[in-house]
Coordinates of N, CA and C and ligand atoms in Angstrom, one line a residue:
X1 N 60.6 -53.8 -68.5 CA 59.5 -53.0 -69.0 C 59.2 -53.4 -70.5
X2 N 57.6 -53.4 -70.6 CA 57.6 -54.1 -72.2 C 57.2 -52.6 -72.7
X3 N 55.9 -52.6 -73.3 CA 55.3 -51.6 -74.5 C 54.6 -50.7 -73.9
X4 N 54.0 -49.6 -74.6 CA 53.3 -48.8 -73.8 C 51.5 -48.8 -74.7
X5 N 50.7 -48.8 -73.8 CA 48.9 -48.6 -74.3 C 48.7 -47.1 -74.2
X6 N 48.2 -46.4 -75.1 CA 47.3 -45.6 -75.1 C 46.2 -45.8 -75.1
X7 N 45.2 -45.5 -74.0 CA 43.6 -45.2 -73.9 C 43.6 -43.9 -74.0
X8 N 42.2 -43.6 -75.6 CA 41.6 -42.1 -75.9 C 40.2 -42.6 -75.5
X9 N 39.3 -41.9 -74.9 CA 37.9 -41.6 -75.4 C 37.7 -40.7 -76.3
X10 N 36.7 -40.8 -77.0 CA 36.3 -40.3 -78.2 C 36.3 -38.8 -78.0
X11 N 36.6 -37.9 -78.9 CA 35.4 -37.1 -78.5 C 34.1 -36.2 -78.4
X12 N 33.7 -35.1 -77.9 CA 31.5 -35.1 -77.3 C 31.6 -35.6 -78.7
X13 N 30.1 -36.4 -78.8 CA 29.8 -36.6 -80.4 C 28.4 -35.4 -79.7
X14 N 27.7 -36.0 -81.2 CA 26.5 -35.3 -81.7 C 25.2 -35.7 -80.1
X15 N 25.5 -37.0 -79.9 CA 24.1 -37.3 -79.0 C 25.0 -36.9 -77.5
X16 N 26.0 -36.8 -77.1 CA 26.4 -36.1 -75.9 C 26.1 -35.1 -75.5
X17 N 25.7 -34.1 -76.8 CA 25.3 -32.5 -77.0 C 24.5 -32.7 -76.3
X18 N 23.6 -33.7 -77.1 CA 21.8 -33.5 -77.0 C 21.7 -34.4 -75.6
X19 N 22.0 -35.0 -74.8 CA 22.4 -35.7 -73.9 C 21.6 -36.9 -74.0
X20 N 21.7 -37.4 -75.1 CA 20.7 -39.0 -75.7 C 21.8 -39.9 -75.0
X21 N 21.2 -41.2 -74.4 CA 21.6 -42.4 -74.1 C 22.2 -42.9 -75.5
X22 N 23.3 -42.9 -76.0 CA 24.1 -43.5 -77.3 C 24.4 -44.7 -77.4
X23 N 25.1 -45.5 -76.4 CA 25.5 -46.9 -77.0 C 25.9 -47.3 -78.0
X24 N 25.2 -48.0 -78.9 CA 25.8 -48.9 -80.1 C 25.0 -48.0 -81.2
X25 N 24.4 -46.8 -81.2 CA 23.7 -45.9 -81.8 C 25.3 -45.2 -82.5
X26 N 25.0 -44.6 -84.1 CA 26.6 -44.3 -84.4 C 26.2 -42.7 -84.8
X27 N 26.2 -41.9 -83.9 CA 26.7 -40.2 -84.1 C 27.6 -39.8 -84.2
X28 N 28.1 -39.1 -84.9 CA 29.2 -38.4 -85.1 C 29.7 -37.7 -84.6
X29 N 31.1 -36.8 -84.6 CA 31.5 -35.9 -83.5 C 30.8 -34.6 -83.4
X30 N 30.8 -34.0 -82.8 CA 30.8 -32.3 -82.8 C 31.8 -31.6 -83.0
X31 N 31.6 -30.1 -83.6 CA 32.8 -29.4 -83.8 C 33.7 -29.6 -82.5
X32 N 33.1 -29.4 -81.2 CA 34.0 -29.3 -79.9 C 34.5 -30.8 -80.2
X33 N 33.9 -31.9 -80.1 CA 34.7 -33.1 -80.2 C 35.7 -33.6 -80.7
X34 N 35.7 -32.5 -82.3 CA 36.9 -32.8 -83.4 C 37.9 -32.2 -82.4
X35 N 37.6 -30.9 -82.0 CA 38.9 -30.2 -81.1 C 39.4 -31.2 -80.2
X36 N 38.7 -31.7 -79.2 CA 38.5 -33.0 -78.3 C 39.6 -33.6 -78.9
X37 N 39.4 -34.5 -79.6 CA 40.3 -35.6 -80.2 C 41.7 -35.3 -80.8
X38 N 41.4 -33.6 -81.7 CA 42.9 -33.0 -81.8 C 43.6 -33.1 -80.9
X39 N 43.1 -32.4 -79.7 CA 44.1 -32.2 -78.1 C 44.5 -32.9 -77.8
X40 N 43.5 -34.2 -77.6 CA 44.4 -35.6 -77.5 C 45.8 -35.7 -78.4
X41 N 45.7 -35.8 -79.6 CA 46.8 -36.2 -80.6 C 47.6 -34.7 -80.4
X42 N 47.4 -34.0 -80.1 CA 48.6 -33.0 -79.5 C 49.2 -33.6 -78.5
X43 N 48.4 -33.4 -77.4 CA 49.0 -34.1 -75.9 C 50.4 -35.1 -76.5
X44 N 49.3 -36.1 -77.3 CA 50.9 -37.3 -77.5 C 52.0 -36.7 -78.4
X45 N 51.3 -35.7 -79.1 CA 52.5 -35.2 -80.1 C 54.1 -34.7 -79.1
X46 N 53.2 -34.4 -78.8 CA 54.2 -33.6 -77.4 C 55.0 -34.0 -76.5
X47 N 53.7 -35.3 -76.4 CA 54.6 -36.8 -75.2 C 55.7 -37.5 -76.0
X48 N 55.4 -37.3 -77.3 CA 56.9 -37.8 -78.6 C 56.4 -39.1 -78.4
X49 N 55.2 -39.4 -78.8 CA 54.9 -40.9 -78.9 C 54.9 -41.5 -80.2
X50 N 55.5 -42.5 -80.8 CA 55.2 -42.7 -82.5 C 54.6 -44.2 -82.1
X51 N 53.5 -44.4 -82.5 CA 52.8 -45.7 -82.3 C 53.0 -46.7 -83.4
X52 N 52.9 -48.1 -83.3 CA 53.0 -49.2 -84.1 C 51.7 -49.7 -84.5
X53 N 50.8 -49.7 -83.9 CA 49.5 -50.1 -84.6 C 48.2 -49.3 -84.2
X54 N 47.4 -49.1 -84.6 CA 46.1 -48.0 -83.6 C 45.0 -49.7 -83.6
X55 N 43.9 -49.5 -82.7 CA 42.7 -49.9 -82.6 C 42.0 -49.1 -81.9
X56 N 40.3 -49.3 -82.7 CA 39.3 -48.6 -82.9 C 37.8 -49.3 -82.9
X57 N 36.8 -49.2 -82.2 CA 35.3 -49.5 -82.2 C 34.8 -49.5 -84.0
X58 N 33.8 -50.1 -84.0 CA 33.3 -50.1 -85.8 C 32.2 -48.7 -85.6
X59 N 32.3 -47.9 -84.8 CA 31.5 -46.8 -84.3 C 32.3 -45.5 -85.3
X60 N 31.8 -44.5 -85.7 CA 32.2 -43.4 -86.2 C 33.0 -42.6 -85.6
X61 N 32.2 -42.0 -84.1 CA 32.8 -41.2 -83.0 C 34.2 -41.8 -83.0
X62 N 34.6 -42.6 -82.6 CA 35.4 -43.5 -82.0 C 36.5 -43.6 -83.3
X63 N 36.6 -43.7 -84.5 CA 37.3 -44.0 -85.5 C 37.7 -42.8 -85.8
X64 N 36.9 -41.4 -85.8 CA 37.3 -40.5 -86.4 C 38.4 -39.6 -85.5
X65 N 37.8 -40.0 -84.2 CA 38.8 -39.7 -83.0 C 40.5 -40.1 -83.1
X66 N 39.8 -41.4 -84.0 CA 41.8 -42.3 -84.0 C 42.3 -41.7 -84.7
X67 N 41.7 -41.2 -85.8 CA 42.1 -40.2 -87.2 C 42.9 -39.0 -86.6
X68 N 42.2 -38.7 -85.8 CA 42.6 -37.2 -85.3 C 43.8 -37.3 -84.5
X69 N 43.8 -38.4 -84.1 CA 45.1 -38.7 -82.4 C 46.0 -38.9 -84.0
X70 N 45.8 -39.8 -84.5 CA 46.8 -40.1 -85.9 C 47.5 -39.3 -87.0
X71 N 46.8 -37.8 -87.0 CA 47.2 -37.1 -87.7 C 48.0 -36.6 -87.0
X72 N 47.8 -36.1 -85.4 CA 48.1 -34.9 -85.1 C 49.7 -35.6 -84.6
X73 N 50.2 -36.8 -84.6 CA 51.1 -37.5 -84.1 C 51.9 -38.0 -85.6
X74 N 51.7 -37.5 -86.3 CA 52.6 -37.5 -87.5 C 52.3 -39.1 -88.6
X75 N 51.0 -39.8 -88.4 CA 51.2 -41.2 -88.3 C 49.6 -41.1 -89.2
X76 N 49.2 -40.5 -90.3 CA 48.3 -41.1 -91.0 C 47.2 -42.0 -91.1
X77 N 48.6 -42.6 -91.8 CA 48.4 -44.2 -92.8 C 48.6 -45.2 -91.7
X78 N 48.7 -45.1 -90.8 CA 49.1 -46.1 -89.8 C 48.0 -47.3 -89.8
X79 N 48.4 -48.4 -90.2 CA 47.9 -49.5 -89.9 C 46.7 -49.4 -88.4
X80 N 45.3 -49.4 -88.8 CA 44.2 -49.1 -87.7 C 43.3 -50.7 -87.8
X81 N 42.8 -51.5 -86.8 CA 42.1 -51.9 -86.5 C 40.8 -51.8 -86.2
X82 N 39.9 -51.8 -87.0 CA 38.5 -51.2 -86.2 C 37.6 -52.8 -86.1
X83 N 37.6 -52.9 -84.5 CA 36.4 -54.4 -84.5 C 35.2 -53.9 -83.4
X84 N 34.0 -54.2 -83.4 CA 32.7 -54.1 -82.2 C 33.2 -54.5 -81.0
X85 N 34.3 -55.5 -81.1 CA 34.6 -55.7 -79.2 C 34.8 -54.3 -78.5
X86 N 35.1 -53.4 -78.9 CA 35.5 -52.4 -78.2 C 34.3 -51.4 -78.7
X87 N 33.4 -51.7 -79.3 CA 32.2 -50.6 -79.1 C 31.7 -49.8 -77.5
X88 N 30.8 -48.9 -77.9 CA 30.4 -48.5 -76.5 C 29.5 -49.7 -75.6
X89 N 29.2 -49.4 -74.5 CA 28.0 -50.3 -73.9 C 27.1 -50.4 -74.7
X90 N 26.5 -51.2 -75.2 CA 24.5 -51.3 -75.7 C 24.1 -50.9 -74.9
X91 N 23.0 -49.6 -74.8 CA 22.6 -48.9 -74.1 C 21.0 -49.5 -73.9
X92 N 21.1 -51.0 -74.5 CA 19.6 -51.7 -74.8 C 18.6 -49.9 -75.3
X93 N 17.7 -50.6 -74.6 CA 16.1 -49.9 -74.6 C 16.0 -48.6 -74.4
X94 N 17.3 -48.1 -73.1 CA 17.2 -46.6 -73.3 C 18.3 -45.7 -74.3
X95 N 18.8 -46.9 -75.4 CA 19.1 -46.2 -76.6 C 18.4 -45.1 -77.7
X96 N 19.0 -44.0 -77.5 CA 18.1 -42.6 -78.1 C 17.7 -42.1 -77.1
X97 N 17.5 -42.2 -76.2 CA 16.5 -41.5 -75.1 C 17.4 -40.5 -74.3
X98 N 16.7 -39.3 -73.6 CA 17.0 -38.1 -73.2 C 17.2 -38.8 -71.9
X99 N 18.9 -38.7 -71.2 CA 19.2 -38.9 -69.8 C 18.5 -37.9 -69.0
X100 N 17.7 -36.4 -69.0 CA 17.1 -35.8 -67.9 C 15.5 -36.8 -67.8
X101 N 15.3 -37.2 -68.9 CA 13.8 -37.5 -69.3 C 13.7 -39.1 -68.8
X102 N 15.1 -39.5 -68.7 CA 15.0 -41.0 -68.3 C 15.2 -40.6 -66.1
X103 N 15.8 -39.3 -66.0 CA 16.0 -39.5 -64.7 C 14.4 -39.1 -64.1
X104 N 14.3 -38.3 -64.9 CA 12.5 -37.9 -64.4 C 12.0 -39.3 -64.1
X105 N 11.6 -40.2 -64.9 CA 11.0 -41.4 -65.2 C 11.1 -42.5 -64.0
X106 N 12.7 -42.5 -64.0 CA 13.0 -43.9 -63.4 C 13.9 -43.4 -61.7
X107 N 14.1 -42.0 -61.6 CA 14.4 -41.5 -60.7 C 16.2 -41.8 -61.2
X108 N 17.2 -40.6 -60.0 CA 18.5 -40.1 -60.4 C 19.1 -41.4 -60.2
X109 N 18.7 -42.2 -59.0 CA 19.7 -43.0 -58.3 C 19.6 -44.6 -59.5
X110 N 18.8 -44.4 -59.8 CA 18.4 -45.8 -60.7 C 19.4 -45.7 -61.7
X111 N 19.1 -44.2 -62.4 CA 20.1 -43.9 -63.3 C 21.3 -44.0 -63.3
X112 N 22.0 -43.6 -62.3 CA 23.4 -43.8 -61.9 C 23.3 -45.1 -61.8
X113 N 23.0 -46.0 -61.1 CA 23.1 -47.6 -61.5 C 23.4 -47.8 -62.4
X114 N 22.6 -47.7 -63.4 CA 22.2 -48.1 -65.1 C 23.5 -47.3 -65.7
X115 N 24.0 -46.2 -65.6 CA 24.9 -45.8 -65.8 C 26.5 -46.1 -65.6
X116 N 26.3 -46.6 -64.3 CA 27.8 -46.4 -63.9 C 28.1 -47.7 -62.9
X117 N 27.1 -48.5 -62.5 CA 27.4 -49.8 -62.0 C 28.1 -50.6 -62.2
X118 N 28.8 -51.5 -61.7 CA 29.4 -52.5 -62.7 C 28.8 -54.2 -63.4
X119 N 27.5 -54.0 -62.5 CA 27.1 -55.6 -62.9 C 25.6 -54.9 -62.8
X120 N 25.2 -54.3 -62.7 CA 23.2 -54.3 -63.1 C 23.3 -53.1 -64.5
X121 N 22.6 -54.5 -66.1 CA 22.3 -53.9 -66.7 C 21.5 -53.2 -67.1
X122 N 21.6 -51.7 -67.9 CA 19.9 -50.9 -68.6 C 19.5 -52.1 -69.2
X123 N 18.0 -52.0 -69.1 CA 16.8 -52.6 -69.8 C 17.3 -53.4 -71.2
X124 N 17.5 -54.3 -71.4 CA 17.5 -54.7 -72.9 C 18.9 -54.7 -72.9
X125 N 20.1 -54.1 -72.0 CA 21.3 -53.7 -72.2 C 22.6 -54.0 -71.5
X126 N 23.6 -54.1 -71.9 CA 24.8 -54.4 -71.3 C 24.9 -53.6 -70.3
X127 N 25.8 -54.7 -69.0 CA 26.2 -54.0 -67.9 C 27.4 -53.5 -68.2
X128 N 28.4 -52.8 -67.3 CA 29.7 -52.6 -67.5 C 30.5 -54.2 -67.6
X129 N 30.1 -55.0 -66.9 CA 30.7 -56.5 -66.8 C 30.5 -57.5 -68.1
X130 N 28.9 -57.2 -68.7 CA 29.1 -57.6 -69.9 C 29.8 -56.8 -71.1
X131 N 30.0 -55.9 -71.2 CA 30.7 -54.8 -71.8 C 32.2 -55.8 -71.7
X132 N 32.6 -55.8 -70.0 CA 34.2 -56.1 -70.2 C 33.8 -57.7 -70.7
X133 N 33.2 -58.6 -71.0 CA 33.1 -60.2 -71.1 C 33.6 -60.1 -72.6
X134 N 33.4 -58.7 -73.4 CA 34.0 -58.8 -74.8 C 34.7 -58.1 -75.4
X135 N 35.4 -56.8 -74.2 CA 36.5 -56.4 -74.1 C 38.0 -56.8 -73.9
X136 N 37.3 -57.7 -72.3 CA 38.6 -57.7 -72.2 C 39.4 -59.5 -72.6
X137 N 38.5 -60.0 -73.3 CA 39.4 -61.4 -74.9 C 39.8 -60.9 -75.6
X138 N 39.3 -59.8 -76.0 CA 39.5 -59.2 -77.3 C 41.0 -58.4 -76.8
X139 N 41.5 -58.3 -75.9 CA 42.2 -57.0 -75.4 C 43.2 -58.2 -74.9
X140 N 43.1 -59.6 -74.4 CA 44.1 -60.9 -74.5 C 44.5 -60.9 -75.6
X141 N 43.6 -61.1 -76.5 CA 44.1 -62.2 -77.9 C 44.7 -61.3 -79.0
X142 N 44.3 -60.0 -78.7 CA 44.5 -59.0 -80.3 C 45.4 -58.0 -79.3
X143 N 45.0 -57.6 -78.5 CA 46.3 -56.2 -78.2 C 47.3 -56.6 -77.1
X144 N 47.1 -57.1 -76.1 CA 48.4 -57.5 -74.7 C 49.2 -57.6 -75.7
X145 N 49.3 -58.9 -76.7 CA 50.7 -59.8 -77.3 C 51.4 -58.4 -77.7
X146 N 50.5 -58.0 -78.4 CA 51.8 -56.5 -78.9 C 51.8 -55.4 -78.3
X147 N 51.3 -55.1 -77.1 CA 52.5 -54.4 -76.0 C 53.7 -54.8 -75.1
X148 N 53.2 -56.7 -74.8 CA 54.4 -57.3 -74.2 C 55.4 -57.5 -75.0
X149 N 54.8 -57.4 -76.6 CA 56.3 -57.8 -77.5 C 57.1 -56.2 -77.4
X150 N 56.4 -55.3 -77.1 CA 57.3 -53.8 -77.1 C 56.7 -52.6 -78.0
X151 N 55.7 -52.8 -78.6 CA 55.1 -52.1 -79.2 C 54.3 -50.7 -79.0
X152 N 53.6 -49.9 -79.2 CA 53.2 -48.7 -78.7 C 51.8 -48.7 -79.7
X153 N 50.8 -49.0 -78.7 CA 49.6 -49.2 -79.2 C 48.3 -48.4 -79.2
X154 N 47.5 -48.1 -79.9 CA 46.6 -46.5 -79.3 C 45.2 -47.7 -79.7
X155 N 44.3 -47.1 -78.3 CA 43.2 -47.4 -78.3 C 42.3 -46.4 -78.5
X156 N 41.4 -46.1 -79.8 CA 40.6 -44.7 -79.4 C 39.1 -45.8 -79.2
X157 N 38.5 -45.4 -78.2 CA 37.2 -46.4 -77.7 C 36.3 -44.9 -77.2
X158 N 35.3 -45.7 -76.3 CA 34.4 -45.1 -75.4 C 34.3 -44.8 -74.4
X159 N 33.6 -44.2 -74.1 CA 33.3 -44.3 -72.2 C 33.5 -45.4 -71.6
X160 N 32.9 -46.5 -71.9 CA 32.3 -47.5 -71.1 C 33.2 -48.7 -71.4
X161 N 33.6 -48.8 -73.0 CA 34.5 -50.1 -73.2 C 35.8 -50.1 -72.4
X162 N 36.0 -48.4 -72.4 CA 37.2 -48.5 -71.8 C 37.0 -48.3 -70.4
X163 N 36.4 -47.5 -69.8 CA 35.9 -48.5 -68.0 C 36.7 -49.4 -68.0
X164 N 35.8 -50.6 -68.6 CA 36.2 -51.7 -68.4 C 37.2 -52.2 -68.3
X165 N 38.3 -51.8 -69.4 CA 39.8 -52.0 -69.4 C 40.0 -51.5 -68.3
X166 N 39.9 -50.5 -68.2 CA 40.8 -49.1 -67.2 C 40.6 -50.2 -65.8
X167 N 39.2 -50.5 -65.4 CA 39.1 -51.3 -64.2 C 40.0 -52.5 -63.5
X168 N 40.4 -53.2 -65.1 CA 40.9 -54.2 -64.8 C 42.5 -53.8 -64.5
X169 N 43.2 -52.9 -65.4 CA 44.9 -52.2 -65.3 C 44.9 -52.0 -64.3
X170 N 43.5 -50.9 -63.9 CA 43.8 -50.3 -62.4 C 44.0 -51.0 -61.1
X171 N 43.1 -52.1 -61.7 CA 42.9 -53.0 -60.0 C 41.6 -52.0 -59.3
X172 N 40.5 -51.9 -60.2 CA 39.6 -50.9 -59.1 C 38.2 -51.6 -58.7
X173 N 37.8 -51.8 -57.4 CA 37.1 -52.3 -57.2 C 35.5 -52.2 -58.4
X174 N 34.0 -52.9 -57.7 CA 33.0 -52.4 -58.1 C 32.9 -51.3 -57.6
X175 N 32.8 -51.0 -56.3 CA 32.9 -49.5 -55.5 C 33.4 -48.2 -56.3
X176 N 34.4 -48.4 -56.6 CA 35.4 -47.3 -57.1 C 35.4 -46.9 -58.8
X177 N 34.9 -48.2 -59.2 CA 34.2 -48.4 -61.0 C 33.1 -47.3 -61.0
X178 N 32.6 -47.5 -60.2 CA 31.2 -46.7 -59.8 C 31.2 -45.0 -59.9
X179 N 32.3 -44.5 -59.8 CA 32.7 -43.1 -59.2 C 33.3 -42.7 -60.6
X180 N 34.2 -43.7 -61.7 CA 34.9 -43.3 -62.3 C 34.1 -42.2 -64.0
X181 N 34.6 -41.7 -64.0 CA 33.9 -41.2 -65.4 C 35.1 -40.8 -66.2
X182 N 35.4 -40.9 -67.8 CA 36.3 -40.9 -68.1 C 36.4 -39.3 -69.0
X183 N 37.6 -38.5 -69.3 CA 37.2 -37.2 -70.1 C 37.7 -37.7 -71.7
X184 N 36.5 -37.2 -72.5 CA 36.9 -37.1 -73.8 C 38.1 -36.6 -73.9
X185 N 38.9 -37.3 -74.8 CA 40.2 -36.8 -75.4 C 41.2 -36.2 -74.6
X186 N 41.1 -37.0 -73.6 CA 42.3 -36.8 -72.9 C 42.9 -38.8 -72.8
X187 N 44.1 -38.6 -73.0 CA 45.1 -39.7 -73.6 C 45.2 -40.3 -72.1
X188 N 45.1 -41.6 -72.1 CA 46.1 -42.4 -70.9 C 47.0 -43.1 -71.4
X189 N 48.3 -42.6 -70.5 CA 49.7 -43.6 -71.4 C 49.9 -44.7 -69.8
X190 N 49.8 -45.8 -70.6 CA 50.0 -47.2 -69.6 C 51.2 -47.6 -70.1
X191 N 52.2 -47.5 -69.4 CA 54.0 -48.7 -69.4 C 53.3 -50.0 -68.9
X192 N 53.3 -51.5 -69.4 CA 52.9 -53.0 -68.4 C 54.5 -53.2 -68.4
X193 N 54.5 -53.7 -67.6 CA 55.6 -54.7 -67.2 C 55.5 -56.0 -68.0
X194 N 56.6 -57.0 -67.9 CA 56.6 -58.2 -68.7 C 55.3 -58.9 -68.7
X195 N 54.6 -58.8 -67.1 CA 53.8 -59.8 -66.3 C 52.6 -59.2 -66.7
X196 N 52.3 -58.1 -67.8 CA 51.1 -57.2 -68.1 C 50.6 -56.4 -67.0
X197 N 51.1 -56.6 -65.7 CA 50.6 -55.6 -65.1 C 51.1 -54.0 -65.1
X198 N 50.7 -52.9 -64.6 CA 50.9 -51.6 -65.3 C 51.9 -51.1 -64.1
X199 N 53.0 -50.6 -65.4 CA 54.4 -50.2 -64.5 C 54.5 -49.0 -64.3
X200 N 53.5 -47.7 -65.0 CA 53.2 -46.5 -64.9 C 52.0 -46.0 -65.3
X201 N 51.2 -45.0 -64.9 CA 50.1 -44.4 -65.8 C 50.5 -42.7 -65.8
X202 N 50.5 -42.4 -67.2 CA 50.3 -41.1 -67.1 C 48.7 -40.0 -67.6
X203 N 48.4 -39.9 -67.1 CA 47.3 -39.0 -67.4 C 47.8 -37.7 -68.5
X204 N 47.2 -37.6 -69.7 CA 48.0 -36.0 -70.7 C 46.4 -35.0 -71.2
X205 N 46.1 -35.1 -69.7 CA 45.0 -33.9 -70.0 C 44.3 -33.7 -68.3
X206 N 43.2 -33.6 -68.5 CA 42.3 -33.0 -67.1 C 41.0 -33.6 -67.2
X207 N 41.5 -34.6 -66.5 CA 40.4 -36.0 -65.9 C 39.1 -35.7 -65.2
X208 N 39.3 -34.6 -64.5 CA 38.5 -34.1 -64.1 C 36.9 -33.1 -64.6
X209 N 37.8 -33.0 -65.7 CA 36.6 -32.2 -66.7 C 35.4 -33.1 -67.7
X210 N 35.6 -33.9 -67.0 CA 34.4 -35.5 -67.5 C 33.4 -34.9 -66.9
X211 N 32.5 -35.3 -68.5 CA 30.8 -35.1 -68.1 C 30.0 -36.7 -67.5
Ligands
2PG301 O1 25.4 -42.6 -73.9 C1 26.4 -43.4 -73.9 O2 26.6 -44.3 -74.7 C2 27.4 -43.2 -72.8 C3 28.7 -42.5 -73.3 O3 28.4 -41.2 -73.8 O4 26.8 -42.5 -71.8 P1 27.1 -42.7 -70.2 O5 27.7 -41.4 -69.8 O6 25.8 -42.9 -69.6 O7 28.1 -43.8 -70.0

């Protein structure tokens, strides 16, 4: 057994409220969100996790989130990473825009494509596939080495960057990518094995409560 990954999604920011297409658009959290991100960093306080290094999106939601998992876990100052490989999807063209006002428009089922597909991108915008094309090098070259070395590593990301990861740990088809929706601020703790594949997953919240 080598090291253990934390995956956080952020949590609601400000355009979740208002239910705007976000992407690479940078809103900030919401009061519920701050809570969001606390719960998380409780969850692990609780799981007795002390981490060796954090990474984080150059996004606000997403950074302020790591802050929050970081405080609430006794860990500050902890040496954080913030790079764009792990930003949200580019939401292209329907960045800003109202998801009821885009389903009116372009109809539900289109939307759910655009949304939750794994290979047809929104307009102007990253698929989930191009999403992982700069996730998951970045997730070779900069994070695997230091969980295979034994390390305890926290990822606070997105919806969608992390999809992508999650797809690939899981082994989940396009089929089943398609169904997945992730909950703000609930922690996934991943054990890999030497061979990087995943020796445990623990879920430390209610998966189910994803919007
Ligand atoms: O707007 C976005 O950037 C994402 C995440 O909030 O939305 P979706 O639920 O469509 O992936």
């Amino acid at each position: 057994m080598s090291g253990t990954l934390v995956l956080v999604r952020h949590g609601q920011s400000d355009w979740n409220l208002k239910n705007l297409f976000t992407g690479w658009r940078d809103p900030d959290l919401t009061e519920l969100g701050v809570e969001e991100a606390k719960a998380g960093g409780k969850a692990l306080a609780e799981y007795g996790i002390k981490f060796d290094i954090a990474f984080t999106s150059s996004l606000i939601r997403a950074q302020r989130t790591c802050q929050f998992v970081l405080d609430a876990v006794g860990q500050s100052s902890l040496e954080t990473i913030r790079d764009q490989a792990l930003n949200e999807r580019d939401y292209g063209d329907l960045s800003g825009l109202n998801k009821d006002d885009a389903r009116a428009k372009w109809g539900e089922e289109q939307v759910h494509i655009w949304r939750r597909s794994y290979d047809v991108p929104p307009p102007g915008g990253e698929s989930l596939r191009d999403t992982g094309a700069r996730v998951w090098p970045y997730y070779l070259t900069d994070i695997l080495p230091r969980v295979l070395s034994g390390q305890k590593v926290l990822i606070a990301a997105h919806g969608n960057s992390l999809r992508s990861l999650v797809m690939v740990l899981d082994k989940l088809t396009k089929e089943q990518i398609l169904k997945l929706n992730l909950a703000t601020g609930v922690p996934m703790v991943y054990k890999l094995n030497a061979d990087s594949t995943v020796a445990s997953k623990e879920v430390l919240g209610d998966m189910s409560a994803a919007h």
